[in-house]
Tab-separated table of C-alpha atoms and ligand atoms in Angstrom:
chain	number	residue	atom	x	y	z
A	140	MET	CA	-81.384	-67.059	-9.364
A	141	PRO	CA	-78.020	-66.582	-11.028
A	142	LEU	CA	-74.955	-67.684	-9.216
A	143	PHE	CA	-71.835	-66.848	-11.581
A	144	LYS	CA	-68.279	-67.925	-10.936
A	145	VAL	CA	-65.269	-65.723	-9.947
A	146	ALA	CA	-61.688	-67.145	-9.788
A	147	ILE	CA	-59.231	-64.363	-8.441
A	148	VAL	CA	-55.526	-65.191	-9.223
A	149	GLY	CA	-53.667	-64.106	-5.837
A	150	ALA	CA	-54.394	-63.735	-2.724
A	151	GLY	CA	-53.167	-60.145	-1.675
A	152	PRO	CA	-54.246	-57.350	-0.383
A	153	ALA	CA	-55.932	-57.075	-3.629
A	154	GLY	CA	-57.177	-60.021	-4.336
A	155	TYR	CA	-59.335	-60.035	-0.331
A	156	PHE	CA	-60.830	-56.400	-1.529
A	157	ALA	CA	-61.780	-57.819	-5.256
A	158	ALA	CA	-63.305	-60.982	-3.470
A	159	GLN	CA	-65.299	-57.883	-1.031
A	160	ALA	CA	-66.638	-56.112	-4.363
A	161	LEU	CA	-67.924	-59.556	-5.456
A	162	HIS	CA	-69.561	-59.914	-2.192
A	163	ASN	CA	-71.021	-55.851	-1.216
A	164	GLN	CA	-72.083	-56.773	-5.500
A	165	GLN	CA	-74.538	-59.780	-4.116
A	166	ASN	CA	-78.560	-59.299	-4.360
A	167	ALA	CA	-81.709	-60.617	-5.718
A	168	GLU	CA	-80.155	-60.766	-9.380
A	169	ARG	CA	-76.988	-62.781	-9.125
A	170	THR	CA	-74.053	-63.902	-6.415
A	171	PHE	CA	-70.861	-65.042	-6.966
A	172	ALA	CA	-68.888	-67.901	-5.783
A	173	ILE	CA	-65.205	-66.829	-5.293
A	174	ASP	CA	-61.828	-69.481	-5.641
A	175	MET	CA	-59.099	-67.831	-4.787
A	176	ILE	CA	-56.225	-69.547	-6.060
A	177	GLU	CA	-52.996	-68.233	-4.283
A	178	ARG	CA	-49.153	-69.999	-5.885
A	179	LEU	CA	-47.596	-70.001	-1.820
A	180	PRO	CA	-49.296	-72.052	0.244
A	181	THR	CA	-49.957	-69.425	2.774
A	182	PRO	CA	-52.488	-65.777	1.464
A	183	TRP	CA	-52.506	-62.466	2.228
A	184	GLY	CA	-49.487	-61.309	-0.198
A	185	LEU	CA	-47.882	-58.067	0.772
A	186	VAL	CA	-49.023	-57.726	4.567
A	187	ARG	CA	-47.327	-61.263	4.739
A	188	SER	CA	-43.994	-60.855	3.476
A	189	GLY	CA	-43.924	-57.031	2.394
A	190	VAL	CA	-45.161	-54.602	4.824
A	191	ALA	CA	-42.469	-54.040	7.762
A	192	PRO	CA	-41.709	-56.263	10.873
A	193	ASP	CA	-42.337	-53.062	13.371
A	194	HIS	CA	-45.552	-51.670	11.561
A	195	PRO	CA	-47.379	-54.359	12.736
A	196	LYS	CA	-50.851	-51.490	12.834
A	197	ILE	CA	-50.804	-52.023	9.820
A	198	LYS	CA	-50.936	-55.930	8.966
A	199	THR	CA	-54.128	-55.336	11.182
A	200	VAL	CA	-55.783	-55.333	7.691
A	201	SER	CA	-55.621	-59.405	7.736
A	202	LYS	CA	-58.633	-58.722	10.000
A	203	VAL	CA	-60.662	-57.976	7.101
A	204	PHE	CA	-59.211	-60.305	4.858
A	205	GLU	CA	-60.418	-62.892	7.230
A	206	LYS	CA	-63.914	-61.935	7.280
A	207	ILE	CA	-64.160	-61.768	3.620
A	208	ALA	CA	-62.401	-64.980	3.626
A	209	ALA	CA	-65.284	-66.043	6.266
A	210	ASP	CA	-67.894	-65.143	3.436
A	211	PRO	CA	-69.907	-69.523	2.783
A	212	ASN	CA	-69.590	-68.514	-1.344
A	213	PHE	CA	-65.750	-67.603	-0.329
A	214	ARG	CA	-62.921	-70.527	-1.102
A	215	LEU	CA	-59.301	-70.724	-1.029
A	216	PHE	CA	-56.425	-72.962	-2.698
A	217	ALA	CA	-53.853	-71.828	-1.549
A	218	ASN	CA	-50.466	-73.677	-2.873
A	219	VAL	CA	-51.436	-73.911	-6.837
A	220	GLU	CA	-49.804	-71.706	-9.212
A	221	ILE	CA	-51.546	-70.381	-12.144
A	222	GLY	CA	-48.958	-70.266	-15.526
A	223	SER	CA	-48.049	-73.998	-15.064
A	224	GLU	CA	-49.943	-76.451	-12.982
A	225	ILE	CA	-52.828	-74.577	-14.620
A	226	SER	CA	-53.135	-72.364	-17.666
A	227	VAL	CA	-55.556	-68.686	-17.412
A	228	ALA	CA	-56.992	-69.815	-20.793
A	229	GLN	CA	-58.028	-72.809	-18.485
A	230	LEU	CA	-58.869	-70.665	-15.541
A	231	GLN	CA	-61.178	-68.736	-18.336
A	232	GLU	CA	-62.982	-71.614	-19.052
A	233	LYS	CA	-64.422	-72.942	-16.195
A	234	TYR	CA	-64.708	-69.459	-14.625
A	235	ASP	CA	-67.575	-66.317	-15.330
A	236	ALA	CA	-64.979	-64.263	-15.134
A	237	VAL	CA	-61.350	-64.461	-13.974
A	238	VAL	CA	-59.247	-62.028	-11.998
A	239	ILE	CA	-55.651	-61.265	-11.960
A	240	ALA	CA	-54.790	-59.973	-8.665
A	241	THR	CA	-50.583	-61.089	-9.005
A	242	GLY	CA	-49.405	-57.790	-8.397
A	243	SER	CA	-46.229	-56.209	-8.766
A	244	SER	CA	-43.041	-58.721	-7.778
A	245	LEU	CA	-39.711	-58.453	-9.881
A	246	GLY	CA	-37.402	-54.939	-8.491
A	247	LYS	CA	-37.219	-52.834	-11.448
A	248	THR	CA	-33.213	-52.076	-11.988
A	249	LEU	CA	-30.674	-49.160	-12.276
A	250	GLY	CA	-29.100	-50.090	-15.781
A	251	ILE	CA	-25.924	-48.906	-13.960
A	252	PRO	CA	-22.692	-50.335	-14.061
A	253	GLY	CA	-21.937	-52.623	-11.095
A	254	GLU	CA	-25.552	-53.953	-9.944
A	255	ASN	CA	-25.199	-57.578	-9.870
A	256	LEU	CA	-21.617	-57.323	-7.990
A	257	PRO	CA	-22.723	-59.558	-4.209
A	258	GLY	CA	-23.673	-56.946	-1.882
A	259	SER	CA	-26.177	-54.984	-4.495
A	260	LEU	CA	-29.467	-55.919	-4.679
A	261	SER	CA	-33.335	-54.891	-5.135
A	262	ALA	CA	-35.265	-54.767	-1.993
A	263	ALA	CA	-37.668	-57.732	-4.623
A	264	ASP	CA	-35.738	-59.279	-2.975
A	265	PHE	CA	-34.025	-57.843	1.196
A	266	VAL	CA	-38.115	-57.631	1.495
A	267	PRO	CA	-39.463	-60.849	1.197
A	268	TRP	CA	-36.246	-62.069	2.958
A	269	TYR	CA	-36.644	-60.419	6.670
A	270	ASN	CA	-40.355	-61.104	6.223
A	271	SER	CA	-40.586	-65.733	5.223
A	272	HIS	CA	-41.075	-65.545	2.349
A	273	PRO	CA	-39.731	-69.165	1.929
A	274	ASP	CA	-38.465	-68.369	-2.149
A	275	TYR	CA	-35.582	-65.910	-0.284
A	276	VAL	CA	-34.451	-66.801	2.786
A	277	ASP	CA	-31.275	-68.162	0.370
A	278	VAL	CA	-30.864	-64.098	-0.442
A	279	LYS	CA	-27.615	-63.307	0.643
A	280	VAL	CA	-27.234	-60.004	2.348
A	281	PRO	CA	-23.459	-59.578	3.823
A	282	MET	CA	-23.439	-56.785	7.192
A	283	ASP	CA	-20.408	-57.029	7.479
A	284	CYS	CA	-19.433	-54.492	6.424
A	285	ASP	CA	-19.914	-50.388	8.516
A	286	THR	CA	-21.681	-48.518	5.737
A	287	ALA	CA	-24.634	-49.562	3.972
A	288	VAL	CA	-26.857	-47.554	0.850
A	289	VAL	CA	-30.194	-47.102	-0.083
A	290	ILE	CA	-30.872	-45.870	-3.062
A	291	GLY	CA	-34.696	-44.572	-4.021
A	292	ALA	CA	-37.234	-42.402	-2.566
A	293	GLY	CA	-40.040	-43.821	-1.850
A	294	ASN	CA	-41.532	-45.346	1.012
A	295	VAL	CA	-39.812	-49.072	0.299
A	296	ALA	CA	-36.881	-47.559	0.404
A	297	MET	CA	-37.652	-45.859	3.422
A	298	ASP	CA	-38.620	-49.144	5.439
A	299	VAL	CA	-35.348	-50.971	4.149
A	300	ALA	CA	-33.389	-48.283	5.290
A	301	ARG	CA	-35.183	-48.345	8.611
A	302	MET	CA	-34.744	-51.866	9.126
A	303	LEU	CA	-30.869	-52.239	8.771
A	304	ALA	CA	-30.940	-48.401	11.133
A	305	LEU	CA	-32.661	-50.043	13.643
A	306	GLU	CA	-31.657	-51.328	16.913
A	307	PRO	CA	-32.368	-54.878	16.114
A	308	SER	CA	-33.101	-55.659	19.725
A	309	GLU	CA	-35.887	-53.268	18.527
A	310	LEU	CA	-37.342	-56.412	16.532
A	311	ASP	CA	-37.687	-59.264	19.289
A	312	PRO	CA	-40.770	-58.256	19.261
A	313	THR	CA	-41.777	-58.765	16.208
A	314	ASP	CA	-41.984	-61.732	13.309
A	315	THR	CA	-39.474	-60.621	11.877
A	316	ALA	CA	-37.261	-64.109	10.362
A	317	ASP	CA	-35.458	-66.057	12.544
A	318	HIS	CA	-32.713	-65.943	10.013
A	319	ALA	CA	-32.992	-61.964	9.210
A	320	LEU	CA	-32.958	-61.119	12.904
A	321	ALA	CA	-29.872	-62.891	13.728
A	322	THR	CA	-28.594	-61.184	10.733
A	323	PHE	CA	-29.336	-57.999	11.480
A	324	LYS	CA	-27.888	-59.231	15.245
A	325	THR	CA	-24.886	-59.115	14.228
A	326	SER	CA	-24.607	-56.562	11.411
A	327	ALA	CA	-21.685	-54.461	11.967
A	328	VAL	CA	-23.806	-52.076	9.892
A	329	ARG	CA	-23.951	-48.302	12.026
A	330	ASP	CA	-23.971	-46.141	9.306
A	331	VAL	CA	-27.317	-46.149	6.570
A	332	TYR	CA	-27.746	-43.771	3.743
A	333	ILE	CA	-30.894	-43.538	1.763
A	334	SER	CA	-30.423	-41.874	-1.382
A	335	ALA	CA	-32.871	-39.343	-3.609
A	336	ARG	CA	-31.701	-38.678	-7.605
A	337	ARG	CA	-34.164	-35.890	-6.718
A	338	GLY	CA	-34.577	-32.889	-3.951
A	339	PRO	CA	-36.429	-33.689	-1.221
A	340	GLU	CA	-39.741	-31.358	-2.576
A	341	HIS	CA	-40.256	-34.396	-4.857
A	342	VAL	CA	-39.813	-36.840	-2.518
A	343	ALA	CA	-42.411	-40.235	-2.671
A	344	PHE	CA	-42.319	-40.979	0.655
A	345	THR	CA	-44.837	-39.997	2.199
A	346	SER	CA	-45.202	-38.090	5.388
A	347	PRO	CA	-46.045	-40.321	8.353
A	348	GLU	CA	-43.160	-42.463	7.899
A	349	LEU	CA	-41.367	-39.724	7.747
A	350	ARG	CA	-43.014	-38.065	11.221
A	351	GLU	CA	-42.118	-41.754	12.738
A	352	LEU	CA	-38.263	-41.618	12.200
A	353	PRO	CA	-37.344	-39.270	15.288
A	354	LYS	CA	-39.451	-41.612	17.120
A	355	LEU	CA	-36.772	-43.834	16.116
A	356	GLU	CA	-34.386	-45.218	20.327
A	357	HIS	CA	-31.820	-45.928	18.924
A	358	THR	CA	-30.345	-43.687	16.108
A	359	ASN	CA	-29.958	-41.113	14.584
A	360	VAL	CA	-31.716	-39.114	11.781
A	361	VAL	CA	-29.556	-36.947	9.486
A	362	ILE	CA	-30.647	-34.619	7.210
A	363	ASN	CA	-28.824	-31.521	6.343
A	364	LYS	CA	-30.736	-28.747	7.102
A	365	GLU	CA	-29.465	-26.508	4.149
A	366	ASP	CA	-30.969	-29.096	1.574
A	367	ILE	CA	-34.764	-28.901	3.516
A	368	ASP	CA	-34.062	-24.802	3.115
A	369	ALA	CA	-33.248	-24.691	-0.727
A	370	ALA	CA	-36.371	-27.636	-1.410
A	371	ILE	CA	-38.243	-24.701	0.116
A	372	VAL	CA	-37.453	-21.880	-2.180
A	373	ARG	CA	-38.293	-23.847	-5.109
A	374	ALA	CA	-41.688	-24.897	-3.820
A	375	GLY	CA	-42.564	-21.834	-3.749
A	376	ALA	CA	-44.952	-19.764	-1.526
A	377	GLU	CA	-47.902	-23.052	-2.395
A	378	PRO	CA	-47.051	-26.457	-2.855
A	379	GLU	CA	-48.559	-29.448	-2.976
A	380	LYS	CA	-49.861	-30.563	0.659
A	381	ASP	CA	-48.285	-33.528	0.086
A	382	VAL	CA	-45.197	-31.690	-0.108
A	383	LYS	CA	-45.337	-29.399	1.610
A	384	SER	CA	-46.171	-31.877	5.057
A	385	ASN	CA	-43.344	-34.234	3.774
A	386	LEU	CA	-41.358	-30.921	4.237
A	387	ASP	CA	-42.252	-30.076	7.114
A	388	ALA	CA	-41.374	-33.565	8.442
A	389	MET	CA	-37.974	-33.403	7.181
A	390	LEU	CA	-37.434	-29.734	8.559
A	391	LEU	CA	-38.604	-30.628	12.704
A	392	ILE	CA	-35.832	-34.134	11.277
A	393	ALA	CA	-33.021	-31.139	10.172
A	394	GLU	CA	-33.712	-29.150	13.222
A	395	SER	CA	-33.864	-31.431	15.818
A	396	GLN	CA	-31.241	-34.511	15.196
A	397	LYS	CA	-29.324	-36.456	17.323
A	398	SER	CA	-25.852	-37.319	17.339
A	399	GLU	CA	-24.910	-39.631	20.515
A	400	HIS	CA	-26.190	-42.965	19.188
A	401	GLU	CA	-23.961	-45.590	17.396
A	402	ARG	CA	-26.170	-46.033	14.402
A	403	THR	CA	-26.694	-42.603	11.814
A	404	MET	CA	-29.571	-42.997	9.083
A	405	ARG	CA	-28.354	-40.474	6.700
A	406	PHE	CA	-30.720	-38.475	3.794
A	407	LEU	CA	-28.672	-37.838	0.441
A	408	PHE	CA	-30.507	-35.745	-1.974
A	409	GLN	CA	-30.186	-34.982	-6.115
A	410	HIS	CA	-27.100	-38.290	-5.841
A	411	THR	CA	-27.786	-40.044	-9.218
A	412	PRO	CA	-26.801	-43.148	-9.080
A	413	LYS	CA	-23.757	-43.821	-11.634
A	414	GLN	CA	-22.077	-46.364	-11.127
A	415	ILE	CA	-21.222	-49.604	-8.222
A	416	LEU	CA	-17.767	-49.479	-7.109
A	417	GLY	CA	-16.185	-53.185	-5.998
A	418	ILE	CA	-14.196	-55.951	-8.293
A	419	ASP	CA	-16.066	-59.092	-6.191
A	420	ARG	CA	-17.931	-57.494	-4.247
A	421	VAL	CA	-19.489	-54.182	-3.716
A	422	GLU	CA	-16.832	-51.309	-2.790
A	423	GLY	CA	-19.565	-48.152	-2.980
A	424	VAL	CA	-20.919	-46.270	-4.672
A	425	VAL	CA	-20.590	-43.344	-7.421
A	426	TYR	CA	-23.517	-40.322	-7.562
A	427	SER	CA	-23.451	-37.962	-10.166
A	428	THR	CA	-24.676	-34.065	-8.428
A	429	PRO	CA	-25.065	-30.406	-8.631
A	430	ASN	CA	-21.403	-30.155	-7.651
A	431	GLY	CA	-19.725	-33.141	-9.541
A	432	ASP	CA	-19.461	-37.096	-8.937
A	433	VAL	CA	-19.482	-38.179	-5.440
A	434	THR	CA	-18.593	-41.493	-3.491
A	435	VAL	CA	-20.291	-43.363	-1.358
A	436	LYS	CA	-17.789	-46.433	0.603
A	437	CYS	CA	-20.336	-49.248	1.906
A	438	GLY	CA	-20.223	-52.890	1.485
A	439	LEU	CA	-24.555	-53.558	1.069
A	440	VAL	CA	-26.453	-51.759	-1.616
A	441	ILE	CA	-29.982	-51.776	-2.103
A	442	THR	CA	-32.177	-50.828	-5.104
A	443	ALA	CA	-36.224	-50.088	-4.432
A	444	ILE	CA	-36.548	-47.767	-7.277
A	445	GLY	CA	-40.133	-49.632	-7.652
A	446	TYR	CA	-41.589	-53.239	-8.834
A	447	GLN	CA	-42.707	-54.500	-12.171
A	448	ALA	CA	-45.195	-57.531	-12.784
A	449	ALA	CA	-43.862	-61.441	-13.090
A	450	GLY	CA	-45.283	-62.462	-16.060
A	451	ILE	CA	-47.900	-65.304	-16.268
A	452	ASP	CA	-48.650	-67.298	-20.072
A	453	GLY	CA	-51.425	-66.038	-21.469
A	454	VAL	CA	-51.765	-62.516	-20.050
A	455	PRO	CA	-50.207	-59.327	-21.815
A	456	TYR	CA	-48.264	-58.114	-21.009
A	457	LYS	CA	-46.100	-53.998	-21.190
A	458	ASN	CA	-44.278	-51.754	-19.066
A	459	GLY	CA	-44.391	-53.920	-15.969
A	460	LYS	CA	-48.026	-54.624	-15.807
A	461	VAL	CA	-51.306	-56.300	-17.011
A	462	VAL	CA	-51.715	-54.522	-20.830
A	463	ASN	CA	-55.796	-53.663	-19.584
A	464	THR	CA	-57.817	-50.784	-20.424
A	465	ASP	CA	-59.860	-49.428	-17.031
A	466	GLY	CA	-58.739	-53.564	-15.376
A	467	ARG	CA	-60.543	-55.342	-18.656
A	468	VAL	CA	-58.122	-57.421	-20.266
A	469	LYS	CA	-59.688	-59.273	-22.737
A	470	GLU	CA	-62.765	-61.173	-22.837
A	471	ASN	CA	-64.146	-62.642	-19.288
A	472	LEU	CA	-60.354	-62.005	-17.793
A	473	TYR	CA	-59.389	-59.063	-15.780
A	474	VAL	CA	-57.179	-57.630	-13.928
A	475	VAL	CA	-56.670	-55.124	-9.608
A	476	GLY	CA	-53.633	-53.813	-8.154
A	477	TRP	CA	-50.083	-53.781	-8.668
A	478	ALA	CA	-50.204	-55.750	-11.462
A	479	LYS	CA	-53.088	-53.308	-12.804
A	480	ARG	CA	-52.390	-49.799	-11.987
A	481	GLY	CA	-48.190	-50.194	-11.686
A	482	PRO	CA	-46.717	-50.673	-7.784
A	483	THR	CA	-48.554	-47.175	-6.347
A	484	GLY	CA	-50.828	-46.338	-3.441
A	485	VAL	CA	-51.110	-47.806	0.196
A	486	ILE	CA	-53.431	-51.333	0.580
A	487	GLY	CA	-56.138	-49.392	1.174
A	488	THR	CA	-55.561	-47.387	-2.583
A	489	ASN	CA	-56.242	-51.243	-3.725
A	490	LYS	CA	-60.426	-51.593	-2.079
A	491	SER	CA	-61.733	-48.760	-4.381
A	492	ASP	CA	-59.811	-49.673	-7.782
A	493	ALA	CA	-60.727	-53.325	-7.103
A	494	ALA	CA	-64.823	-52.085	-6.567
A	495	VAL	CA	-64.440	-50.358	-10.329
A	496	VAL	CA	-62.694	-53.287	-11.822
A	497	ILE	CA	-65.829	-55.516	-10.579
A	498	GLY	CA	-68.402	-52.814	-11.136
A	499	LEU	CA	-67.023	-53.243	-14.762
A	500	MET	CA	-67.078	-56.454	-14.362
A	501	ILE	CA	-70.391	-56.727	-13.201
A	502	THR	CA	-71.493	-55.073	-16.327
A	503	ASP	CA	-70.070	-57.249	-19.407
A	504	MET	CA	-71.605	-60.616	-16.933
A	505	LYS	CA	-75.125	-61.997	-19.359
A	506	SER	CA	-75.541	-65.905	-17.415
A	507	PRO	CA	-73.687	-68.342	-15.463
A	508	LYS	CA	-71.812	-70.536	-18.144
A	509	ASN	CA	-71.764	-73.610	-15.238
A	510	ALA	CA	-69.291	-74.691	-16.481
A	511	GLY	CA	-67.087	-76.579	-13.080
A	512	ASP	CA	-63.996	-74.530	-11.737
A	513	ILE	CA	-61.145	-75.165	-10.416
A	514	ALA	CA	-61.431	-78.690	-8.052
A	515	ASP	CA	-61.268	-80.248	-11.283
A	516	LEU	CA	-58.101	-78.896	-12.324
A	517	LEU	CA	-56.215	-79.777	-10.281
A	518	THR	CA	-53.508	-82.430	-9.950
A	519	ASP	CA	-51.341	-82.315	-6.824
A	520	GLN	CA	-53.720	-83.259	-3.231
A	521	ARG	CA	-51.716	-80.540	-1.776
A	522	VAL	CA	-53.612	-78.234	-1.762
A	523	VAL	CA	-53.974	-75.196	1.313
A	524	ASP	CA	-57.588	-74.429	1.431
A	525	GLN	CA	-59.366	-71.940	4.673
A	526	SER	CA	-59.169	-74.635	7.195
A	527	ALA	CA	-55.782	-75.772	5.909
A	528	TRP	CA	-54.675	-72.527	6.231
A	529	GLN	CA	-56.374	-71.811	9.497
A	530	LYS	CA	-53.957	-74.375	11.168
A	531	ILE	CA	-51.320	-72.517	9.342
A	532	ASN	CA	-52.428	-69.384	10.812
A	533	GLU	CA	-52.678	-70.757	14.550
A	534	ALA	CA	-49.415	-72.495	14.867
A	535	GLU	CA	-47.359	-69.603	13.379
A	536	VAL	CA	-49.173	-67.797	16.322
A	537	ALA	CA	-49.178	-69.874	18.849
A	538	ALA	CA	-45.271	-70.295	18.226
A	539	GLY	CA	-45.282	-66.513	18.337
A	540	GLU	CA	-46.364	-66.372	21.733
A	541	PRO	CA	-43.919	-67.471	24.426
A	542	LYS	CA	-41.581	-65.389	22.606
A	543	GLY	CA	-43.942	-61.946	22.693
A	544	LYS	CA	-44.395	-62.189	19.364
A	545	PRO	CA	-47.372	-61.763	17.189
A	546	ARG	CA	-46.031	-64.476	15.046
A	547	VAL	CA	-43.165	-66.909	13.892
A	548	LYS	CA	-43.624	-67.622	10.377
A	549	SER	CA	-42.074	-70.697	8.632
A	550	THR	CA	-40.559	-69.734	5.957
A	551	LYS	CA	-40.324	-73.877	4.222
A	552	ARG	CA	-43.077	-75.190	2.285
A	553	ASP	CA	-43.041	-78.309	3.193
A	554	GLU	CA	-43.218	-77.100	6.974
A	555	LEU	CA	-46.337	-75.046	6.221
A	556	LEU	CA	-47.721	-77.650	4.217
A	557	LYS	CA	-47.594	-80.143	7.108
A	558	LEU	CA	-48.737	-77.912	9.604
A	559	GLY	CA	-51.690	-77.680	7.372
A	560	LEU	CA	-52.109	-80.333	6.109
A	561	SER	CA	-51.607	-83.313	8.522
B	770	LIG	P1	-42.563	-45.401	-5.163
B	770	LIG	O1	-42.416	-45.222	-4.435
B	770	LIG	O2	-42.723	-45.193	-7.107
B	770	LIG	O3	-40.708	-45.037	-5.236
B	770	LIG	C1	-39.799	-45.397	-6.108
B	770	LIG	C2	-38.733	-43.943	-5.674
B	770	LIG	O4	-37.595	-44.554	-6.679
B	770	LIG	C3	-39.165	-42.981	-6.530
B	770	LIG	O5	-37.986	-41.631	-5.527
B	770	LIG	C4	-37.915	-42.723	-7.371
B	770	LIG	O6	-37.764	-41.104	-7.812
B	770	LIG	C5	-37.061	-43.346	-7.179
B	770	LIG	N1	-36.304	-43.832	-8.654
B	770	LIG	C6	-36.988	-44.717	-9.060
B	770	LIG	N2	-36.211	-45.425	-10.201
B	770	LIG	C7	-35.045	-44.597	-10.410
B	770	LIG	C8	-33.091	-44.566	-10.864
B	770	LIG	N3	-33.747	-44.579	-11.688
B	770	LIG	N4	-32.082	-43.988	-9.917
B	770	LIG	C9	-33.446	-43.549	-8.176
B	770	LIG	N5	-33.738	-43.453	-7.462
B	770	LIG	C10	-34.703	-44.080	-8.955
B	770	LIG	O7	-41.813	-46.657	-4.948
B	770	LIG	P2	-41.117	-47.531	-3.821
B	770	LIG	O8	-40.604	-47.148	-2.135
B	770	LIG	O9	-41.398	-49.283	-4.351
B	770	LIG	O10	-42.797	-47.816	-3.286
B	770	LIG	C11	-43.820	-48.665	-3.971
B	770	LIG	C12	-45.905	-48.355	-3.322
B	770	LIG	O11	-45.400	-49.059	-2.373
B	770	LIG	C13	-45.958	-46.741	-2.936
B	770	LIG	O12	-47.307	-46.408	-2.881
B	770	LIG	C14	-45.444	-46.175	-1.129
B	770	LIG	O13	-46.332	-45.570	-0.958
B	770	LIG	C15	-46.646	-48.341	-1.312
B	770	LIG	N6	-45.811	-48.297	0.079
B	770	LIG	C16	-46.299	-47.955	1.656
B	770	LIG	C17	-45.775	-48.337	2.563
B	770	LIG	C18	-46.780	-47.569	3.975
B	770	LIG	O14	-47.848	-47.346	4.052
B	770	LIG	N7	-46.403	-47.167	5.133
B	770	LIG	C19	-44.751	-48.714	3.205
B	770	LIG	C20	-44.002	-49.189	2.072
B	770	LIG	C21	-44.644	-49.144	0.971
B	770	LIG	P3	-38.281	-40.411	-8.545
B	770	LIG	O15	-39.025	-39.599	-8.175
B	770	LIG	O16	-36.726	-39.593	-9.007
B	770	LIG	O17	-38.328	-41.346	-10.092
């Protein structure tokens, strides 16, 4: 039976769902040997370094990933960087097909004055910082100020604002990085603004995330009821289902808000950021609003306005995405996930997306080339394979147990390699 070799670059949700789609497409005519290659010593991508620590349920999808990895035709090659160590072209020579699944790791920027001041950072740096990503441990997040501003009205902005506005002891039973938890616990931030440049009828939040906010035990969540009333009028008699659901959720918050807590999360609508003020650190944000310019004084600004893909040599990019037609990039090169379609959708969106691309790939495949695999190209011996990753995984979970946490993640590459390879 023909055995086709497929390399998947990137061990995040899109990569695992591509592997799952390949597995599901095996039949009497073809089987697949899948090699998943990951730059970090650990897999799971955004499920490890993106999903908010106070959303442990979302992370249970990792069980699906590990089931996919248990397939005898699946191999993990973590701690191997494609682009520097090994080129995409080399993979294309060896494999019948190569799938890019490297996501979007760079934060989009506002392009306004003051954006580069200390105290102004992207969610693309802040989120992996609190999630123990080894490359982001040293990000500077000043929390010695009483007010923080989050720019953007999507679910990443919501995660970021919630993390800043929570009573930090609520994070004790989570896998928040120790360095971040210590910073949150000494933080002076008590007011967190989350600002949307358009009205409530246009926000990119999803309603389950909004409906969670009134459940915050130690935080006032403030939405101006007039803003929602006006948005309901603008949205008309038959708004789209998602818009209605969001407006209902925001109205509920506006009508039942609390004011007894020390910490407050406050929504601003129709606030377009114009300038970040400050001389040697952030001092405020100037917004253009329908009522003229408004300044919000603050010492920390986090921009969460979307992501773009980081480039890999040998792969064409345009507008922050890999250039592709329905996932096809060029001969035997494919792309899935955020690198393909941009940073949209929830984790599960990648499942159907990958299945379609893998379906097309299969129609392109003729006969296996039998030209070897990545093992022929490796120069560094410190590869984290599935069994080494399992050792890391078990050690992290064991370290969390006495502390009542799901795991304690190691933040240093060397430490991770020691856990897995010794
Ligand atoms: P997003 O959903 O695309 O939201 C981006 C936000 O940034 C929009 O509100 C957009 O406003 C705003 N924005 C863009 N450019 C701006 C500018 N120049 N100035 C001010 N605001 C600007 O992106 P995301 O929050 O990064 O999320 C990415 C994806 O991950 C989404 O599909 C999201 O649902 C998903 N996600 C899901 C969860 C979850 O399920 N819990 C958690 C995190 C992320 P405009 O609409 O006006 O352009």
